[in-house]
XYZ file of C-alpha atoms in Angstrom:
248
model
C -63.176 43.156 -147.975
C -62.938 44.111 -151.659
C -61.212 40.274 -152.770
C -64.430 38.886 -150.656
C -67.217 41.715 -152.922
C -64.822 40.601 -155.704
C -64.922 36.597 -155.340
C -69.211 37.204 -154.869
C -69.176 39.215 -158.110
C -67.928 36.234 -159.627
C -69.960 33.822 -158.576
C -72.769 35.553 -159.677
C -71.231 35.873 -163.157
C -70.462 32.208 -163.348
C -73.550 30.651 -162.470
C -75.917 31.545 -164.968
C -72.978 30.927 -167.615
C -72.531 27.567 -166.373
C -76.244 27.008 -166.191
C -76.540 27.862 -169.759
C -73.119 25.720 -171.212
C -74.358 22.779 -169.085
C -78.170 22.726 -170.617
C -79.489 22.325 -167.301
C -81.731 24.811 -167.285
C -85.529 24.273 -165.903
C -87.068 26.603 -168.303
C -84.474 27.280 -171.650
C -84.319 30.873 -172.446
C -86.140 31.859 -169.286
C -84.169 30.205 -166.432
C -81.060 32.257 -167.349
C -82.665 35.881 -167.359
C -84.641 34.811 -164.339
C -80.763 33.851 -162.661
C -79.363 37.053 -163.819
C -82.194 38.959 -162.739
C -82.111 37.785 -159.049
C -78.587 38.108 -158.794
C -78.149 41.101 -160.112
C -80.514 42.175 -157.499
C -78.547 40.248 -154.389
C -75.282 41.818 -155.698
C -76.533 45.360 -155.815
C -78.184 44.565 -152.079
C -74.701 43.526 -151.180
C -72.785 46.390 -152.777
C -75.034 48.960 -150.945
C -74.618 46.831 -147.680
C -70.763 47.556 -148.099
C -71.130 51.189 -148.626
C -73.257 51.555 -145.303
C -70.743 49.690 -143.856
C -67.752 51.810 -144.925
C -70.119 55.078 -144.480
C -71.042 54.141 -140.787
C -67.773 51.884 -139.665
C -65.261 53.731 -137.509
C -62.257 55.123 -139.572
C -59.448 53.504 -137.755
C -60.849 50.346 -139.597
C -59.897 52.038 -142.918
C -56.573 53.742 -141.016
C -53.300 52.383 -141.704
C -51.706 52.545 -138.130
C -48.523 54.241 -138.499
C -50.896 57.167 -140.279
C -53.272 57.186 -137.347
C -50.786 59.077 -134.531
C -50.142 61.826 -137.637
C -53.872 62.045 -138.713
C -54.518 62.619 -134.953
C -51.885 65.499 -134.501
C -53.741 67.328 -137.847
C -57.111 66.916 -136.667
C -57.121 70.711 -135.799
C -56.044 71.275 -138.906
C -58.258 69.472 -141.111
C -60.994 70.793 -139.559
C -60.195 74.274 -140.396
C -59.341 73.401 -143.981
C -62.692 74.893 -146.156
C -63.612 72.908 -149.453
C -62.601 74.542 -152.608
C -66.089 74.745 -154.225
C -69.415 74.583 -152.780
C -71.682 71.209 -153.547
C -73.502 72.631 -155.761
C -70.767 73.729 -158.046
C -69.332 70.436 -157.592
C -72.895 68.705 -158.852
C -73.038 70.808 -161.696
C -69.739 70.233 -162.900
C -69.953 66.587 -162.200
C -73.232 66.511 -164.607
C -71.672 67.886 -167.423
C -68.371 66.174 -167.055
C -70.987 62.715 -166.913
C -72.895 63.837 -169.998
C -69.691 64.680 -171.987
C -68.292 61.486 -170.971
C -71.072 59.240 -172.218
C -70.895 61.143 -175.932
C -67.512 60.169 -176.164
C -67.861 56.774 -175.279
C -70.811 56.430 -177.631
C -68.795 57.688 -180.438
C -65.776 55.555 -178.737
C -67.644 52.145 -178.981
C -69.594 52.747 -182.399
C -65.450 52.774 -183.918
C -64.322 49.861 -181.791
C -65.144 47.412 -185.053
C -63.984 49.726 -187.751
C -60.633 50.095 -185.647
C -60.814 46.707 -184.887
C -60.881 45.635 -188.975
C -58.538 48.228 -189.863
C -55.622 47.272 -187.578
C -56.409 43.711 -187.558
C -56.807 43.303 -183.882
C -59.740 41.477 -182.392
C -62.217 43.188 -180.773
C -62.262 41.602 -177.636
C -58.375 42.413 -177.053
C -59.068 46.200 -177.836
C -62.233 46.142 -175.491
C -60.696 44.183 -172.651
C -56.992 44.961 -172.659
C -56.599 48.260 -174.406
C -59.369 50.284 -173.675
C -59.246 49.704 -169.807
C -55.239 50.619 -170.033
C -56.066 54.345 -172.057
C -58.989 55.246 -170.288
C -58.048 54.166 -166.560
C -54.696 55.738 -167.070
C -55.030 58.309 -164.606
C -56.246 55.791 -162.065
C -53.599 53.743 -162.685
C -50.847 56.633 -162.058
C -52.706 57.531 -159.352
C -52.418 54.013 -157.897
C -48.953 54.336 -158.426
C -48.392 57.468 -156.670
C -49.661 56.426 -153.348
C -47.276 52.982 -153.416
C -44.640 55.266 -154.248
C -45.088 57.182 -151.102
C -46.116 53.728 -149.009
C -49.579 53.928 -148.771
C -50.515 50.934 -149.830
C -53.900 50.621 -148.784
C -55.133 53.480 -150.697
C -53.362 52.251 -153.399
C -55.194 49.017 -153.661
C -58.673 50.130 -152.284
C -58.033 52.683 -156.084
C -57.003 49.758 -157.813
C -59.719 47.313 -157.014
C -62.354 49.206 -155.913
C -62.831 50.269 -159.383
C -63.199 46.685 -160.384
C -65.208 46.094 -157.299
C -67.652 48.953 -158.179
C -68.124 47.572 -161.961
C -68.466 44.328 -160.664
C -70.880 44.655 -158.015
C -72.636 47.552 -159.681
C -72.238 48.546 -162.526
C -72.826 45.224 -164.353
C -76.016 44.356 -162.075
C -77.192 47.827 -162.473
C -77.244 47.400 -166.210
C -79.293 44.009 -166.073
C -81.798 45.615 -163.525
C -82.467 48.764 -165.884
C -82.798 46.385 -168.576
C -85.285 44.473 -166.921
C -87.726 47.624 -165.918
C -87.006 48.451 -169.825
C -87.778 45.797 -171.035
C -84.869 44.593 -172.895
C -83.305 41.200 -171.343
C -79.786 41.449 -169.965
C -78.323 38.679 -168.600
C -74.811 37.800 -166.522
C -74.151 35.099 -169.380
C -70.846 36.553 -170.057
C -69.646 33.296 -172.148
C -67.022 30.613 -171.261
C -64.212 32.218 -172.165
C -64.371 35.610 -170.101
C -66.075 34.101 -167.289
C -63.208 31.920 -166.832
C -60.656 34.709 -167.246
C -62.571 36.697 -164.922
C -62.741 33.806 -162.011
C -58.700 32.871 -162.640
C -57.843 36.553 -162.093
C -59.771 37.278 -159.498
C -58.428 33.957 -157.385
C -55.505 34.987 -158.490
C -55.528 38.662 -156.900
C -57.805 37.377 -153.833
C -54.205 34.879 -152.912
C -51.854 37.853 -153.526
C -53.130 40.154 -151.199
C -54.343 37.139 -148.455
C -51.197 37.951 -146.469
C -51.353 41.623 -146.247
C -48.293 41.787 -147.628
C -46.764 42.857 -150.399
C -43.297 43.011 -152.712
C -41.508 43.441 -155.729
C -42.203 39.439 -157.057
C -45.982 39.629 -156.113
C -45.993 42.964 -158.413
C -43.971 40.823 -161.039
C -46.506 37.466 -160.706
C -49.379 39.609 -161.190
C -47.842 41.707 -164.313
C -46.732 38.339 -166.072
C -50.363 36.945 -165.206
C -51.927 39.847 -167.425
C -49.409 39.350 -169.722
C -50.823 35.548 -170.020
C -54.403 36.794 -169.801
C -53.602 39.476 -172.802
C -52.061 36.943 -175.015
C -55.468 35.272 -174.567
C -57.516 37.631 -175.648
C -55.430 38.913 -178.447
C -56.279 35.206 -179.542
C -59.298 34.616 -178.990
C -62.605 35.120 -181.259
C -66.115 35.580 -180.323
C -68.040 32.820 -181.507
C -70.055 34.980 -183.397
C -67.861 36.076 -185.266
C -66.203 32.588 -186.228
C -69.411 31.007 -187.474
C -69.240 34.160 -190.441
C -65.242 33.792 -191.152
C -63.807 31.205 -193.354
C -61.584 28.267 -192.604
C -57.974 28.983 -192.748
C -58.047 33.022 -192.683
């Protein structure tokens, strides 16, 4: 279900930056927003769709079968098990944690350039590759952990329903705030990344087709990123080309 959220995501990515390299559009300037705008609103429609879904679905859909006999036998046990901290607590701490979180990433992206200059790595390697690595680390390990102990549904639905969540959310959620402030957002996410993002995620949405997985799926993928890091370690915004010289 998440490769299918996934492969929508990026068609709604692709389409208004194909409508915009192609010079197609009706209205120039306008077209694109107006693209961006109404499928930011389908995806967020469709992300909240999924979440009702997974909210009102029976669990044995989410089960793995061999853990539904053992999750049956602790029933009575789960239900006596009382939750550490009250809601409350756990809304108040999840406030400040959010606020404290989006200081440090303002102060995290303001030094992305001046890092970026000083170690003479381009931004767009330090945005895409690095920063995902540090600050999903404890995702990652927790990913990890639950293939480690054969659970390996839990262990993808943490390592793509992140991706699923920024996809389908996060980025249409950004466009759709925009809009109501004011400020145009579009998905026009250039060439370059929009093609990285549609290889990848064809890439993953094959891999896991089966249901299956092993040791030289988990070494196709790594070698893939490797491929898709190279890339971006090479790879200059245009932006930032038109104001460099030839030859440095």
């Amino acid at each position: 279900m998440n490769s299918g959220l996934l492969l929508m995501a990026v068609m709604g990515l692709m389409l208004p930056a194909v409508l915009h390299f192609t010079h197609t559009e009706l209205h120039f300037g306008k077209s694109e927003l107006a693209l961006s705008r109404f499928s930011s609103c389908v995806m967020l429609v469709a992300y909240v769709a999924y979440l009702f879904f997974q909210l009102t679905s029976e669990k044995s859909l989410y089960v793995p079968i061999a853990e539904e006999g053992s999750q049956n036998d602790g029933d009575l046990d789960d239900d006596d098990e009382a939750p550490e901290i009250s809601m409350w607590s756990s809304i108040i701490w999840l406030s400040i944690l959010t606020a404290w979180i989006a200081l440090l990433s303002e102060y995290l992206v303001n030094a992305i350039e001046g890092a970026s200059a000083a170690m003479s790595i381009p931004v767009s390697f330090i945005s895409v590759i690095l920063l995902p690595i540090v600050g999903n680390a404890a995702e990652h390990a927790g990913a990890v952990m639950f293939a480690v102990k054969d659970k390996l549904d839990i262990s993808l639905g943490v390592a793509i329903g992140s991706s699923t969540q920024i996809a389908m959310f996060g980025i249409p959620f950004c466009v759709v705030v925009g809009w109501i402030m004011g400020r145009p957002m579009n998905l026009d996410f250039q060439l370059f990344e929009t093609a990285t993002l549609f290889m990848s995620v064809i890439v993953v949405a094959f891999m896991l087709q089966e249901g299956t997985s092993n040791y030289f799926k988990g070494l196709m993928l790594l070698l893939c990123y490797l491929i898709v890091a190279a890339s971006f370690y090479v790879h200059m915004d245009p932006k930032s080309i038109q104001d460099k010289p030839i030859g440095t």
